[in-house]
PDB file of C-alpha atoms and ligand atoms in Angstrom:
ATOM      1  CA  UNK A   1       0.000   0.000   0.000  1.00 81.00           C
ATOM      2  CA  UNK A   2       0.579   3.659  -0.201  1.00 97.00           C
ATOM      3  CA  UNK A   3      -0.227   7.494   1.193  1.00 98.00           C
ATOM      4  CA  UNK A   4      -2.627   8.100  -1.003  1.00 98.00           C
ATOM      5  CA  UNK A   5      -5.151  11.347  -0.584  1.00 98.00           C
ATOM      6  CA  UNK A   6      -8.978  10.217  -2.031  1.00 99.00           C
ATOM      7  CA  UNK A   7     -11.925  12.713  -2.613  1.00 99.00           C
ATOM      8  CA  UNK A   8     -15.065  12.806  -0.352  1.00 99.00           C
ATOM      9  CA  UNK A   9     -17.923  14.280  -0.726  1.00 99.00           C
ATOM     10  CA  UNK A  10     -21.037  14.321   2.366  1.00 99.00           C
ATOM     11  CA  UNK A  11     -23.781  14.764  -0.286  1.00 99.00           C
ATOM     12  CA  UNK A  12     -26.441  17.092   0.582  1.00 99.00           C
ATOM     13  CA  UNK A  13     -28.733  15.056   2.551  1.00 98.00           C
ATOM     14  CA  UNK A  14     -25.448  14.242   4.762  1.00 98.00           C
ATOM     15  CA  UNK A  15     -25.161  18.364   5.240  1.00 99.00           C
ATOM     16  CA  UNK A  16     -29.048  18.936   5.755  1.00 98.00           C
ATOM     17  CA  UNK A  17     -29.280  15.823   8.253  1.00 98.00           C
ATOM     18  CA  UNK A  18     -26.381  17.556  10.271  1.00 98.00           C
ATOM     19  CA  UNK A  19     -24.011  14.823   9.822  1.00 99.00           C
ATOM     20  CA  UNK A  20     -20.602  16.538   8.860  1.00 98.00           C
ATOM     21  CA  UNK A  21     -18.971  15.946  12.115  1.00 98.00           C
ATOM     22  CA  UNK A  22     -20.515  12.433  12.326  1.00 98.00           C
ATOM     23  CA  UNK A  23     -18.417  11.507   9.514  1.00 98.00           C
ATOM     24  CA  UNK A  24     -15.252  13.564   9.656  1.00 98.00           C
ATOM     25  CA  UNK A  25     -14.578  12.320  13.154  1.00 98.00           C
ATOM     26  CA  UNK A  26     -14.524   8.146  11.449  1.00 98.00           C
ATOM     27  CA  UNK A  27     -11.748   9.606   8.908  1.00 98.00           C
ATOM     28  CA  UNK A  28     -10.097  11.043  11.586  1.00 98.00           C
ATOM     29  CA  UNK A  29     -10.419   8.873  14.299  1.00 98.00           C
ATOM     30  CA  UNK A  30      -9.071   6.179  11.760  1.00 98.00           C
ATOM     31  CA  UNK A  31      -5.835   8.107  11.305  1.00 98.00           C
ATOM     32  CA  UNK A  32      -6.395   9.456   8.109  1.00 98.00           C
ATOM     33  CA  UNK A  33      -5.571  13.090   7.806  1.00 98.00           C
ATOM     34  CA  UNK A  34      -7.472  15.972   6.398  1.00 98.00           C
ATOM     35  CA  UNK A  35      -5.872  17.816   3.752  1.00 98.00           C
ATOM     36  CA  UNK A  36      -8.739  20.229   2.629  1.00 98.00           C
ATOM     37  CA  UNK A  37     -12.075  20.690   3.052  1.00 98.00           C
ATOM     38  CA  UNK A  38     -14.674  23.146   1.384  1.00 98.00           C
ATOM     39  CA  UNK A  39     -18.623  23.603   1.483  1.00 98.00           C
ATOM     40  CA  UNK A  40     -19.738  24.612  -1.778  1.00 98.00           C
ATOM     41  CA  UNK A  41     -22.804  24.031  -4.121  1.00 98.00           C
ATOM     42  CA  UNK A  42     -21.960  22.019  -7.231  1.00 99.00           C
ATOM     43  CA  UNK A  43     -22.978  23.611 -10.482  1.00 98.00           C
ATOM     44  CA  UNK A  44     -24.920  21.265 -12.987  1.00 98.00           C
ATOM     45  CA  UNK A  45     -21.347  21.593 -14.922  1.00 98.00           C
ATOM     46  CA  UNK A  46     -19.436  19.972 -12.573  1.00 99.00           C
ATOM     47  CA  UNK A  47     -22.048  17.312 -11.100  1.00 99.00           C
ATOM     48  CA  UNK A  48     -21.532  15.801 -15.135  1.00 98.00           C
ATOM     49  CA  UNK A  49     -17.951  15.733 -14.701  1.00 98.00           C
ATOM     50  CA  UNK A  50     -17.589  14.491 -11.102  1.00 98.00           C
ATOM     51  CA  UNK A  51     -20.390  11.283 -12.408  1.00 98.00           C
ATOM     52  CA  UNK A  52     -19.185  11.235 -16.025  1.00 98.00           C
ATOM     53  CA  UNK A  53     -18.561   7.594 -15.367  1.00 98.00           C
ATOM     54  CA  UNK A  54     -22.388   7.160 -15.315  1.00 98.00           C
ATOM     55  CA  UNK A  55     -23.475   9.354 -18.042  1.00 98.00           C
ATOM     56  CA  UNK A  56     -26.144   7.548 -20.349  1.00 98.00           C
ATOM     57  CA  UNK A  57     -27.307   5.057 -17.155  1.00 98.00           C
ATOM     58  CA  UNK A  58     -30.995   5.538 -15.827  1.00 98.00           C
ATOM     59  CA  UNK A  59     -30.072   6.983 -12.642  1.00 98.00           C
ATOM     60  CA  UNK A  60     -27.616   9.497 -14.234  1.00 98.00           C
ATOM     61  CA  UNK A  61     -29.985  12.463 -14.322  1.00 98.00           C
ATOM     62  CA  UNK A  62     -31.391  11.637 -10.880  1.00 98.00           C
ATOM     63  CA  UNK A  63     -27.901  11.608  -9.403  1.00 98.00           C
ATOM     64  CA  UNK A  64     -26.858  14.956 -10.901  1.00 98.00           C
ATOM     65  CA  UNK A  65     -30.092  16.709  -9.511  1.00 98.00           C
ATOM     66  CA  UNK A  66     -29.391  15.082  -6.157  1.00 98.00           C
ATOM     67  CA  UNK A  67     -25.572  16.230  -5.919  1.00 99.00           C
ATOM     68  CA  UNK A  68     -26.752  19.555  -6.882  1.00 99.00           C
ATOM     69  CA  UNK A  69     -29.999  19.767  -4.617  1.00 98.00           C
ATOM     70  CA  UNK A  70     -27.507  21.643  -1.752  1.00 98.00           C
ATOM     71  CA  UNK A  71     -24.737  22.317   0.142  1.00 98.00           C
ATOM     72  CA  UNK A  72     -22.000  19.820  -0.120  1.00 99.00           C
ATOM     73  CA  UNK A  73     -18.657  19.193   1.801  1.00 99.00           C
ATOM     74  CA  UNK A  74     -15.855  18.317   0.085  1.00 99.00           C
ATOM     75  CA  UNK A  75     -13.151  16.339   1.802  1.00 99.00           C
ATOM     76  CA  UNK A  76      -9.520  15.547   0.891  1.00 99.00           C
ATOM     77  CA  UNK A  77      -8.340  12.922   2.943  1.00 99.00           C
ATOM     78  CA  UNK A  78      -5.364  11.302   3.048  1.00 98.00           C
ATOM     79  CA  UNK A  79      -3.280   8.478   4.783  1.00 98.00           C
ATOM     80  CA  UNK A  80      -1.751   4.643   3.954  1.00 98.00           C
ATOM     81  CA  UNK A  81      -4.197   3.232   1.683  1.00 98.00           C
ATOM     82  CA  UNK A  82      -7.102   6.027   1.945  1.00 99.00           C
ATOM     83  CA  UNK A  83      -8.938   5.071  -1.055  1.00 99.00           C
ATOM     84  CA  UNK A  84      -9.783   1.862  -0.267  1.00 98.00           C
ATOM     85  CA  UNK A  85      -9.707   2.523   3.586  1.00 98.00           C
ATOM     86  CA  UNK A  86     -12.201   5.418   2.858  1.00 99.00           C
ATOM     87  CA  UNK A  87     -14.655   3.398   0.613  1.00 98.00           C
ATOM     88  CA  UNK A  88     -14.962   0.973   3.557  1.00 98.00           C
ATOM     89  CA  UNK A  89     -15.281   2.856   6.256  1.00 99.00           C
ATOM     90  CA  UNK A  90     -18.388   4.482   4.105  1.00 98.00           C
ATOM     91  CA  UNK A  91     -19.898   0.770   3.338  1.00 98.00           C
ATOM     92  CA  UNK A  92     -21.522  -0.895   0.401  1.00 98.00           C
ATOM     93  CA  UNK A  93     -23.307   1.676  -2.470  1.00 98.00           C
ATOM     94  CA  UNK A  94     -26.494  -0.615  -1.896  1.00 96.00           C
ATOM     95  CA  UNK A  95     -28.428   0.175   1.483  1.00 92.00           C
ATOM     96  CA  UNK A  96     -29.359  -3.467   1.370  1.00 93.00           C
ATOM     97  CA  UNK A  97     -25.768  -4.606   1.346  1.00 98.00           C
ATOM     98  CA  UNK A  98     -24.362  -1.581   3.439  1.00 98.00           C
ATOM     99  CA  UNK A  99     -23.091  -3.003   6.885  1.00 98.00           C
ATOM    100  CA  UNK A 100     -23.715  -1.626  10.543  1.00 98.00           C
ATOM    101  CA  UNK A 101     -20.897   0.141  11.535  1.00 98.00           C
ATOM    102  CA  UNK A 102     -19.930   1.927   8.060  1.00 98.00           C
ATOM    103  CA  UNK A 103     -21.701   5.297   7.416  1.00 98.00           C
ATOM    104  CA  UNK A 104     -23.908   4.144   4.962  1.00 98.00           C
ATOM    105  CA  UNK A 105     -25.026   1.599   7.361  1.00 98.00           C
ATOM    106  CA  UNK A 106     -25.362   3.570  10.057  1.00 98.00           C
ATOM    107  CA  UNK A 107     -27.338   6.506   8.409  1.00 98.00           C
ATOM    108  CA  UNK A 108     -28.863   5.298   4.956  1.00 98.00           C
ATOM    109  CA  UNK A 109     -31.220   3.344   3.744  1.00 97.00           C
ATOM    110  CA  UNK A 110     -32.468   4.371   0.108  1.00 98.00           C
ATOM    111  CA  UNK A 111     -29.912   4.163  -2.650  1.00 98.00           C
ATOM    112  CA  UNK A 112     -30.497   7.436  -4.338  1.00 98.00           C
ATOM    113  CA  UNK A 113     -29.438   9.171  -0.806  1.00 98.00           C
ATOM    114  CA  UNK A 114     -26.844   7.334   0.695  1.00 98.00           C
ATOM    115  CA  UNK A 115     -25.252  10.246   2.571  1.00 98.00           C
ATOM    116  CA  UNK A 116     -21.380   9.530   1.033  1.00 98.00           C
ATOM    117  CA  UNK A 117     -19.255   9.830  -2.269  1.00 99.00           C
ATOM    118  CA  UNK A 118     -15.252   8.430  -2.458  1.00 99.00           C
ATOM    119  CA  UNK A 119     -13.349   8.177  -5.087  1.00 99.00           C
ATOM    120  CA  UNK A 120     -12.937   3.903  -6.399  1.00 98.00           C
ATOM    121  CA  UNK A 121      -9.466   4.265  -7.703  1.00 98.00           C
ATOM    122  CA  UNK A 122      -5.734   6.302  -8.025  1.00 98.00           C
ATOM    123  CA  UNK A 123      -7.185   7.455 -11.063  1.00 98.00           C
ATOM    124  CA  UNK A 124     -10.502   8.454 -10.010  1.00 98.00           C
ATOM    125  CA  UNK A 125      -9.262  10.065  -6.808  1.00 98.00           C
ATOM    126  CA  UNK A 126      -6.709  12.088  -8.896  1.00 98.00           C
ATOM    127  CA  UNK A 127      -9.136  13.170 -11.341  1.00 98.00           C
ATOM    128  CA  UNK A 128     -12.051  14.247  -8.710  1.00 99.00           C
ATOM    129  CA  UNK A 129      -8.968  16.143  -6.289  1.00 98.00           C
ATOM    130  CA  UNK A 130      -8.975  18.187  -9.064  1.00 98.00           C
ATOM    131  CA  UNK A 131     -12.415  19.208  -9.930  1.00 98.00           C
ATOM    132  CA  UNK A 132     -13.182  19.402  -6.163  1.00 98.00           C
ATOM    133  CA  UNK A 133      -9.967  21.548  -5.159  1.00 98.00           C
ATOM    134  CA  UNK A 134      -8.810  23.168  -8.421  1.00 97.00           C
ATOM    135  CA  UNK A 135      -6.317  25.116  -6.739  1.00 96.00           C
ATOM    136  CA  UNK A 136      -4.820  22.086  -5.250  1.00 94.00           C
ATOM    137  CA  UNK A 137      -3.901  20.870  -2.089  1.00 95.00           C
ATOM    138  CA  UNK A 138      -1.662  21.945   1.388  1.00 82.00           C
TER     139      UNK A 138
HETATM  140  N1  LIG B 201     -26.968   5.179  -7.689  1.00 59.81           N
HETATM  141  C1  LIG B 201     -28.332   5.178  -7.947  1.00 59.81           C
HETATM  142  N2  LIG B 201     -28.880   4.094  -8.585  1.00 59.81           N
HETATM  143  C2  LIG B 201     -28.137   3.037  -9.001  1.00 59.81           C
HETATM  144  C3  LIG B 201     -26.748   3.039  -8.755  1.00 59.81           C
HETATM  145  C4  LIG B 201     -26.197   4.123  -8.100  1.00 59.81           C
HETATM  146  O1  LIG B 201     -29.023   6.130  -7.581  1.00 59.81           O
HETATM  147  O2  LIG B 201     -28.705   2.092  -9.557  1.00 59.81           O
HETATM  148  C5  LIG B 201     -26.366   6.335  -7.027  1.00 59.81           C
HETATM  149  C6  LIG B 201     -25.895   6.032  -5.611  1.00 59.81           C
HETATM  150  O3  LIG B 201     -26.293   7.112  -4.785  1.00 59.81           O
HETATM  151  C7  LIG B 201     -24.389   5.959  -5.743  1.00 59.81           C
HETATM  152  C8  LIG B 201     -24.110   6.874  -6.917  1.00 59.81           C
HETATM  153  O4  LIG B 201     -25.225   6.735  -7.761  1.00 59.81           O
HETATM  154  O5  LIG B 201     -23.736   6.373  -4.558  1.00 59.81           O
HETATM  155  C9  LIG B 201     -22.860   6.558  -7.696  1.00 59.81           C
HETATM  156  O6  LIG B 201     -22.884   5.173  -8.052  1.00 59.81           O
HETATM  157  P1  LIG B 201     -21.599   4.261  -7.866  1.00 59.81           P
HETATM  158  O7  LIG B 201     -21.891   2.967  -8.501  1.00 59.81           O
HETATM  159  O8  LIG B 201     -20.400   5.015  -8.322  1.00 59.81           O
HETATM  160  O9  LIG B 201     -21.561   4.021  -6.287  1.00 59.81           O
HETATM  161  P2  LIG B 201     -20.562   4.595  -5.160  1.00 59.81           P
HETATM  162  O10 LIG B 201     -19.209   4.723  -5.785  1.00 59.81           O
HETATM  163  O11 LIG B 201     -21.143   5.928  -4.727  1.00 59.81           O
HETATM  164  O12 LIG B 201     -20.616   3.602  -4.055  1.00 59.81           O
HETATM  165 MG1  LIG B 202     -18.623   5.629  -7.509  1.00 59.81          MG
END
């Protein structure tokens, strides 16, 4: 494994439930450091880009409303195999499959809202860094 630094997002029924601190304190109290952190509304424009991955699937248009339906908190964390450390720590993408104990299963149960977004790869962490924090990282 490596230091690696992943993208996180708490989507905007994460902010509107109150459940920012809820979740940075698991990164944290895991050992992973934060190395940036910004609240911001995503534009249509950059909702496409961030999911381009899905773009032509059923859900695709549902997603990019949702990710742009409020505030969002955008999370670079880092630390000795983030990505995947991150992705479990937030659980399975389906509610039915998402464990107690992660995030998801802790605080989701419908698909469409499942509180947390983290980058799947190097590439896709690398690649969503950038759209999240353009002007890069401390
Ligand atoms: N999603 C959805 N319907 C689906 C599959 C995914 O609404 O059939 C949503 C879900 O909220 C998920 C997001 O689209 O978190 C991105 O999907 P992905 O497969 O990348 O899951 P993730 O990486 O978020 O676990
Ligand atoms: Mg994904």
């Amino acid at each position: 494994m490596a230091v690696e630094t992943t993208l996180v997002l708490v989507k905007p029924d994460g902010v509107r439930r109150g459940l920012c601190g809820e979740i940075v304190v698991r990164f944290e109290r895991r050992g992973y450091d934060l190395r940036g952190a910004r609240l911001l509304k995503v534009s249509k424009a950059l909702a496409r880009e961030h999911y381009g991955e899905h773009r032509g699937k059923s859900f695709y248009g549902e997603l990019v409303d949702f990710i742009t339906s409020g505030t969002v908190l955008a999370l670079a964390v880092r630390g000795e195999g983030a990505i995947a450390g991150v992705r479990a720590l937030m659980g399975a993408t389906h509610p039915a499959d998402s464990a107690p104990g992660t995030i998801r299963g802790d605080f989701a149960t419908l698909l469409s809202e499942n509180v947390v977004h983290g980058s799947d790869s190097t590439a896709s962490a690398r690649r969503e860094l950038r759209l999240f924090f353009p002007d890069g990282l401390l």
